[in-house]
PDB file of C-alpha atoms in Angstrom:
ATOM      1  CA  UNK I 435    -169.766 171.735 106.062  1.00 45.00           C
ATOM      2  CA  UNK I 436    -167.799 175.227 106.161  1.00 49.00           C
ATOM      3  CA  UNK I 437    -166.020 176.608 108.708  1.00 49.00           C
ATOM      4  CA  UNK I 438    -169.163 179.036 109.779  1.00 50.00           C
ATOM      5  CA  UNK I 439    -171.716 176.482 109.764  1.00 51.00           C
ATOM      6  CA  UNK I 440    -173.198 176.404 106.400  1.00 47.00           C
ATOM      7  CA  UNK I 441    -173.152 173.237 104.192  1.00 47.00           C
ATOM      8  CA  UNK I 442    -171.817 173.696 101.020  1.00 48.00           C
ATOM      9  CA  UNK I 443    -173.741 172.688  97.733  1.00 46.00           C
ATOM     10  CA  UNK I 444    -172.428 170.407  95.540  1.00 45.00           C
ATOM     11  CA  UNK I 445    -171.529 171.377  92.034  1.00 47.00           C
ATOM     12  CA  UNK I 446    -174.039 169.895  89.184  1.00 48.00           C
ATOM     13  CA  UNK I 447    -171.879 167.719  86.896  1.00 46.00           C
ATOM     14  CA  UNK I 448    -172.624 166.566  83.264  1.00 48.00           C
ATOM     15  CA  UNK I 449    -171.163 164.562  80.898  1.00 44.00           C
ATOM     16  CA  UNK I 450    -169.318 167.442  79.278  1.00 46.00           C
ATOM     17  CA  UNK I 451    -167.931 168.920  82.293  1.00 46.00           C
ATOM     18  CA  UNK I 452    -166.752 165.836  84.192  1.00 45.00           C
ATOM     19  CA  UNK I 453    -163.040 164.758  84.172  1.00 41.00           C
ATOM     20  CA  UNK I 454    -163.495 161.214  83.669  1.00 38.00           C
ATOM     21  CA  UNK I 455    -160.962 159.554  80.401  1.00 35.00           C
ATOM     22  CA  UNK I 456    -163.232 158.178  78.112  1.00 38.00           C
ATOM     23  CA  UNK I 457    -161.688 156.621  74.676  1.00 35.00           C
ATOM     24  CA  UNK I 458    -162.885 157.008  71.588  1.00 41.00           C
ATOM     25  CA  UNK I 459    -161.606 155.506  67.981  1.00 39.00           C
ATOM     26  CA  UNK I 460    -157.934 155.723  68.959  1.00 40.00           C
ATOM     27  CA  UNK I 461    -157.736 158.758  70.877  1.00 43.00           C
ATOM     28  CA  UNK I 462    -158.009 159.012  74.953  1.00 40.00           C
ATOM     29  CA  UNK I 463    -159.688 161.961  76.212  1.00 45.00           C
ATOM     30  CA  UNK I 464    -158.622 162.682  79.615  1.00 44.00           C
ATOM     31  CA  UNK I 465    -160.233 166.711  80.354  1.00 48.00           C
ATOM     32  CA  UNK I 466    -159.471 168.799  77.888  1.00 45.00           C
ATOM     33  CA  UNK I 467    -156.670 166.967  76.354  1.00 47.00           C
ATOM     34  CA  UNK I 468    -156.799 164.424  73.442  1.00 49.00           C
ATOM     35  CA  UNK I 469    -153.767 162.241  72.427  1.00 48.00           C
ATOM     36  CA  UNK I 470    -153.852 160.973  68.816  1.00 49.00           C
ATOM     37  CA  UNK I 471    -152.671 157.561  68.230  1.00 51.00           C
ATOM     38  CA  UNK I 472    -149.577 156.888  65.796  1.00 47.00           C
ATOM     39  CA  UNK I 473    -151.543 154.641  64.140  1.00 48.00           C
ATOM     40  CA  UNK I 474    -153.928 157.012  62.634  1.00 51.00           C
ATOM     41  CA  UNK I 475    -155.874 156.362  59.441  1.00 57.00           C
ATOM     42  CA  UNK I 476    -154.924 158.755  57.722  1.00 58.00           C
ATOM     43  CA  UNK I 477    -152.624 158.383  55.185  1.00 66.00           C
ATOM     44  CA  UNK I 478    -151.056 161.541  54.450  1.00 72.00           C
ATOM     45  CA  UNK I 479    -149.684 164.284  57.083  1.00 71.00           C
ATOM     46  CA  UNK I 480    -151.843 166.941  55.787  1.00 75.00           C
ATOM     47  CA  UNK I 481    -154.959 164.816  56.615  1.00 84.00           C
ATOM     48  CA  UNK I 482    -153.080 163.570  60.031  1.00 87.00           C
ATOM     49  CA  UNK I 483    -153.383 167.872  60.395  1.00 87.00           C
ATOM     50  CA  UNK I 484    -156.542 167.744  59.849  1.00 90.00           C
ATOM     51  CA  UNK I 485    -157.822 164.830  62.357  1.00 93.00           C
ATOM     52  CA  UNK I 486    -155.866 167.129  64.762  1.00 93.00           C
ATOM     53  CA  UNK I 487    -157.634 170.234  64.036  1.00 92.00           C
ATOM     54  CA  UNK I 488    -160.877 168.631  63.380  1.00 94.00           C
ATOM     55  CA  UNK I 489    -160.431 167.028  67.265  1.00 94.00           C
ATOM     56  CA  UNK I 490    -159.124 170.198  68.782  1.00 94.00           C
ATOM     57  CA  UNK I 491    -162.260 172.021  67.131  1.00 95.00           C
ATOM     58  CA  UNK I 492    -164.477 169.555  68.726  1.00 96.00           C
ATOM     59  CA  UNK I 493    -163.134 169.710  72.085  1.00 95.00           C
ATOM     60  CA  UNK I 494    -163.670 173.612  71.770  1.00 95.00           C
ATOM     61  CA  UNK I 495    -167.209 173.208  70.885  1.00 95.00           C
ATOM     62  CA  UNK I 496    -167.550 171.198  74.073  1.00 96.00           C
ATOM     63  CA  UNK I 497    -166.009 173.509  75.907  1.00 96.00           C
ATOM     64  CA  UNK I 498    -168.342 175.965  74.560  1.00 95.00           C
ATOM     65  CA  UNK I 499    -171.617 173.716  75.358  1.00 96.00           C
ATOM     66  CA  UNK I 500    -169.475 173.546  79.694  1.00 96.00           C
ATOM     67  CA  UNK I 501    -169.670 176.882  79.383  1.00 96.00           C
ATOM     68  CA  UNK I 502    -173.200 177.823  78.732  1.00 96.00           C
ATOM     69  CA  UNK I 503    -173.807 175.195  81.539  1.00 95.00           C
ATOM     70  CA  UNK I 504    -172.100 176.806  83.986  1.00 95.00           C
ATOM     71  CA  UNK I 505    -173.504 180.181  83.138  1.00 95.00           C
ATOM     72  CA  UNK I 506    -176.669 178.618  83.754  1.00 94.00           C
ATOM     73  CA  UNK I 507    -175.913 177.487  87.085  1.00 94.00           C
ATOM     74  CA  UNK I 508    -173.861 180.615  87.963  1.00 93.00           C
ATOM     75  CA  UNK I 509    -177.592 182.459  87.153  1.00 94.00           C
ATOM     76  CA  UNK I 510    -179.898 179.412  88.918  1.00 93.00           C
ATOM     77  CA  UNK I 511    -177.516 179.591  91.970  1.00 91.00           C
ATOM     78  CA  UNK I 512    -178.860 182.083  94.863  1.00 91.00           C
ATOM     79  CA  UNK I 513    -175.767 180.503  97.193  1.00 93.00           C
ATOM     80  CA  UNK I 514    -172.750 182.862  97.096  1.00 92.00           C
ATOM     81  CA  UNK I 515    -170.233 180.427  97.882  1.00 94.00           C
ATOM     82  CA  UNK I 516    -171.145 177.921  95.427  1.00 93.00           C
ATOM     83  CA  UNK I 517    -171.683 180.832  92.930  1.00 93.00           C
ATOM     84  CA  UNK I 518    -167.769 182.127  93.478  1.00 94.00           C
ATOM     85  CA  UNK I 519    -166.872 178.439  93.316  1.00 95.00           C
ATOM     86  CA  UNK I 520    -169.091 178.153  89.794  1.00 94.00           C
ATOM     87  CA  UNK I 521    -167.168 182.134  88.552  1.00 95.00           C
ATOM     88  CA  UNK I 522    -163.876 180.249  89.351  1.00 96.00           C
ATOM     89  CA  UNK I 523    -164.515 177.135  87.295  1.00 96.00           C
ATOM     90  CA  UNK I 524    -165.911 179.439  84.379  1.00 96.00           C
ATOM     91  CA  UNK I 525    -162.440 181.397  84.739  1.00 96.00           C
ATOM     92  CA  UNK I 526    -160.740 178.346  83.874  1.00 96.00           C
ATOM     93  CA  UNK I 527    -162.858 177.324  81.200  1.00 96.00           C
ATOM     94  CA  UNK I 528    -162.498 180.771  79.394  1.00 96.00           C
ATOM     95  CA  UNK I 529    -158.619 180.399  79.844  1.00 97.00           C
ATOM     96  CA  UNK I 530    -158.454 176.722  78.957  1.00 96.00           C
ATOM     97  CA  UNK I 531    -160.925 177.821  75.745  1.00 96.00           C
ATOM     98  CA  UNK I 532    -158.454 180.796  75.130  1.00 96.00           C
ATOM     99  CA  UNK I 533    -155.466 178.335  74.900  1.00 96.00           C
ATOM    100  CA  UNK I 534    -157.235 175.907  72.796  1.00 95.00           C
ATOM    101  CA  UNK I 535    -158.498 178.251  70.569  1.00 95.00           C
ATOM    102  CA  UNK I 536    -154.336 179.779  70.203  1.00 95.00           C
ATOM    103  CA  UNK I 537    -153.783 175.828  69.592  1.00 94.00           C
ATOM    104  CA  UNK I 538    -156.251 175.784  66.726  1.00 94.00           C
ATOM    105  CA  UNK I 539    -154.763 179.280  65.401  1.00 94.00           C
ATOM    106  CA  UNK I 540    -151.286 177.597  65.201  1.00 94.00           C
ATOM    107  CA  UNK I 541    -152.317 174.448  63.870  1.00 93.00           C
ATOM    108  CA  UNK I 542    -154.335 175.935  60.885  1.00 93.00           C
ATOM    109  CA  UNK I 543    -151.296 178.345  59.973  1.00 94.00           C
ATOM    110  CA  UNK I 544    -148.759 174.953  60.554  1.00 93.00           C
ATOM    111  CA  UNK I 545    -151.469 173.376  58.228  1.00 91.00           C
ATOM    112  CA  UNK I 546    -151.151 176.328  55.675  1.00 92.00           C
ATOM    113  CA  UNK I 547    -147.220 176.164  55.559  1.00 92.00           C
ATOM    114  CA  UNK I 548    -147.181 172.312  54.925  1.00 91.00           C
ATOM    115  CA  UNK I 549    -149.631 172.615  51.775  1.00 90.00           C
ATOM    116  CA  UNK I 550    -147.791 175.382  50.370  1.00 92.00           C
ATOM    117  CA  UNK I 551    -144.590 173.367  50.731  1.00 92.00           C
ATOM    118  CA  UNK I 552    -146.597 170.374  49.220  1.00 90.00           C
ATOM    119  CA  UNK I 553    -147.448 171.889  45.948  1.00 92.00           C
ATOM    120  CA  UNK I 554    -144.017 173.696  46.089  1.00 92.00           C
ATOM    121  CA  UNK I 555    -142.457 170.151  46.287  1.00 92.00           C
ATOM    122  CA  UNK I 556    -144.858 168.553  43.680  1.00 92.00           C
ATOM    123  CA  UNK I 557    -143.661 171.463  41.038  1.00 92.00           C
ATOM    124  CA  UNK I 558    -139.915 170.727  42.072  1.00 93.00           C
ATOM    125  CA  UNK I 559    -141.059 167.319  41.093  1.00 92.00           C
ATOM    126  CA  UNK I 560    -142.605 167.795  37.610  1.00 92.00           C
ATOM    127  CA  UNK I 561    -139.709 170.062  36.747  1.00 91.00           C
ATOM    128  CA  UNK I 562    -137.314 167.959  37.767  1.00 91.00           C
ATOM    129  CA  UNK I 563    -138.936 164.889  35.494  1.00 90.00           C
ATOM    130  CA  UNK I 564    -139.486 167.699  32.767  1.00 88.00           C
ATOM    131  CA  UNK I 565    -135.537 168.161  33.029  1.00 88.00           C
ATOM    132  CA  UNK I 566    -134.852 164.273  32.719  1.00 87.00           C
ATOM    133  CA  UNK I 567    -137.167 163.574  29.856  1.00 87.00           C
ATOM    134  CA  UNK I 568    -135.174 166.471  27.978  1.00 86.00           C
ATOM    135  CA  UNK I 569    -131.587 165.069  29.287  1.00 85.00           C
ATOM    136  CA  UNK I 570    -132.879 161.791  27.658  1.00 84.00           C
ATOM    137  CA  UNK I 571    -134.133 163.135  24.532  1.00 82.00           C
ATOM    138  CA  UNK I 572    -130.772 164.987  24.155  1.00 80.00           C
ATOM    139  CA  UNK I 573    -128.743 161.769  24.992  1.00 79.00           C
ATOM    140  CA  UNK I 574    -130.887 159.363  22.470  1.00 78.00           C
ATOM    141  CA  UNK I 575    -130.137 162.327  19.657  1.00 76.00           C
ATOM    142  CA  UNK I 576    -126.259 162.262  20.484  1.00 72.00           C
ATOM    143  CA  UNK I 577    -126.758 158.178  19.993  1.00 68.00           C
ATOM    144  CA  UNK I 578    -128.256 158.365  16.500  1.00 58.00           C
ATOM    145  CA  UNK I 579    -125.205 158.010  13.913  1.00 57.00           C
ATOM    146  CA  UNK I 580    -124.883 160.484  12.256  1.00 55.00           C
ATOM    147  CA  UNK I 581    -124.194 157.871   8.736  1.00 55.00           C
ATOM    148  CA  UNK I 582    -125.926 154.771   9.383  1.00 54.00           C
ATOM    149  CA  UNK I 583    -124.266 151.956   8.015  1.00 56.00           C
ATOM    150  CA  UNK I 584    -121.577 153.943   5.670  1.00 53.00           C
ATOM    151  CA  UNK I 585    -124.787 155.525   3.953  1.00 53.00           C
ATOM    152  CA  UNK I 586    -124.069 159.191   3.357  1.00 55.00           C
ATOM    153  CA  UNK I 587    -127.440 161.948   4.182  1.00 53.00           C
ATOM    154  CA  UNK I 588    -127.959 165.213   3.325  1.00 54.00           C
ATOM    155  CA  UNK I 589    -131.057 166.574   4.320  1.00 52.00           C
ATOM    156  CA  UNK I 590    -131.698 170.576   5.830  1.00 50.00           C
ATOM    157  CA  UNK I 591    -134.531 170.388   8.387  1.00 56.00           C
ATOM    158  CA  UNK I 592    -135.131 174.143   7.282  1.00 59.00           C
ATOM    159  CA  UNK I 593    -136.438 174.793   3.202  1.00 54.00           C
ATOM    160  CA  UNK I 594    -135.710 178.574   1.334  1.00 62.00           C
ATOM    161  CA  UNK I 595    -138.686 178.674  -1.207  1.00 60.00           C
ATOM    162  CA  UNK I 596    -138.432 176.339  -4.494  1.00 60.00           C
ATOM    163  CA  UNK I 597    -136.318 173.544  -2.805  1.00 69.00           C
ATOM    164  CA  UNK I 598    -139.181 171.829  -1.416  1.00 74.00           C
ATOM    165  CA  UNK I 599    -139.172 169.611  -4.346  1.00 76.00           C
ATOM    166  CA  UNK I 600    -135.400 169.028  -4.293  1.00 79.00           C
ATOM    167  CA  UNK I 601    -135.270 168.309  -0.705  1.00 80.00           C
ATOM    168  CA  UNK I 602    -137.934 165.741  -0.940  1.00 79.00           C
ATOM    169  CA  UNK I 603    -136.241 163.758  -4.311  1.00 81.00           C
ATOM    170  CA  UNK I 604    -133.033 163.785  -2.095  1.00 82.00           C
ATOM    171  CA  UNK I 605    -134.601 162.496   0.595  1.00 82.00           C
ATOM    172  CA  UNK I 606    -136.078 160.111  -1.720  1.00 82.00           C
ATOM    173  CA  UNK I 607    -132.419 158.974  -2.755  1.00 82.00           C
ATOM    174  CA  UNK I 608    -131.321 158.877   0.743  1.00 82.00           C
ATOM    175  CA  UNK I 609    -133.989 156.531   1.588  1.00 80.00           C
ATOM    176  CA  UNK I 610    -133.351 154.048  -1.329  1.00 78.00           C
ATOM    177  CA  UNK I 611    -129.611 153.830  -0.928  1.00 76.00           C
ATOM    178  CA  UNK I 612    -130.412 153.140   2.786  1.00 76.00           C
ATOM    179  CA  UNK I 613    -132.801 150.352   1.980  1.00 74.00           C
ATOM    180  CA  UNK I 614    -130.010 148.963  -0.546  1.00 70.00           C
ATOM    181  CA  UNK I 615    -127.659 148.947   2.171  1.00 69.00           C
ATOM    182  CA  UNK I 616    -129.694 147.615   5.033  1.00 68.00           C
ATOM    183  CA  UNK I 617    -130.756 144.399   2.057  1.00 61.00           C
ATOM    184  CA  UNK I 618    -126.950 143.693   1.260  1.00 58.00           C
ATOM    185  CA  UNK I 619    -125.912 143.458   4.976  1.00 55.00           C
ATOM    186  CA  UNK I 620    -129.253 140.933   5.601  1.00 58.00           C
ATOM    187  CA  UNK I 621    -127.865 138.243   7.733  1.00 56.00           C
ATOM    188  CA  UNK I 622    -128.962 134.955   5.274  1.00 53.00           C
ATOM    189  CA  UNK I 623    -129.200 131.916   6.984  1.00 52.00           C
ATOM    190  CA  UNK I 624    -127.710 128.806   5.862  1.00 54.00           C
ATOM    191  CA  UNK I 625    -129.672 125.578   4.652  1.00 50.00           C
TER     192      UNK I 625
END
């Protein structure tokens, strides 16, 4: 009852506008607020992002379905006082649906910085094994002797025109003397 006599209505409640915690697939909804567990599935923290965003969309959408509700009370309601009471509560909801929707605004440009710095990382990556494949390839050429085994070569990795043909029969020569080598110094084994 109110102070000048009249009895005061009580306020419809639905499963979307009701405060009770309900929990759902590792996250506890108490109101408007979820908390995520730390032992999410996802794997990466771009997708841990996106379970965030994805949850703080849905609880906007809810918020969205409370508020048609109550503007469907607020306009079935010929009661003042539980019409003012219904305007405050729809107050609320647009600020708490303001905030969350600032919250989803923030989270998508967080979202956008950590994916830029993701592919920025992955191409520091690549170069950086680019860079140590060519480090490697330079180190294995410093290891090749220059004479192997005493053998003497002479070959120009660049031709002028008509020494194709001398290049290749001294390359020809080099090759033979290296396979006469390489037979003398044949490790024989002993009967």
């Amino acid at each position: 009852m109110m102070s000048d006599g009249r009895q005061k209505l009580p306020v419809q409640r639905t499963p979307q506008n009701s405060r009770k915690t309900t929990y759902d697939s590792g996250k506890v909804k108490n109101g408007d607020l979820h908390f995520v567990s730390p032992y999410s599935s996802a794997s990466s923290p771009t997708e841990g992002l996106t379970e965030i965003l994805l949850a703080l969309q849905d609880e906007l959408g809810q918020m969205s379905f409370e508020h048609q509700d109550l503007l469907k009370q607020i306009q079935g309601t010929k009661n003042t006082d539980v019409r003012e009471d219904l305007e405050r509560e729809l107050d609320c909801l647009v600020k708490r649906m303001e905030k969350k929707a600032d919250q989803i605004s923030k989270l998508r440009k967080h979202q956008d910085k950590v994916e830029k710095l993701k592919v920025k990382a992955k191409k520091m990556t690549r170069e950086m094994a680019d860079a140590k494949k060519r480090a490697k390839a330079l180190d294995e050429m410093k290891e090749v002797p220059a004479n192997p085994r005493g053998t003497e070569f002479s070959v120009k990795t660049t031709s002028a025109p008509g020494q194709k043909g001398k290049e290749s029969l001294q390359l020809l020569r080099n090759a033979q003397k290296l396979q006469l080598t390489l037979r003398q110094n044949d490790i024989t084994w002993e009967q």
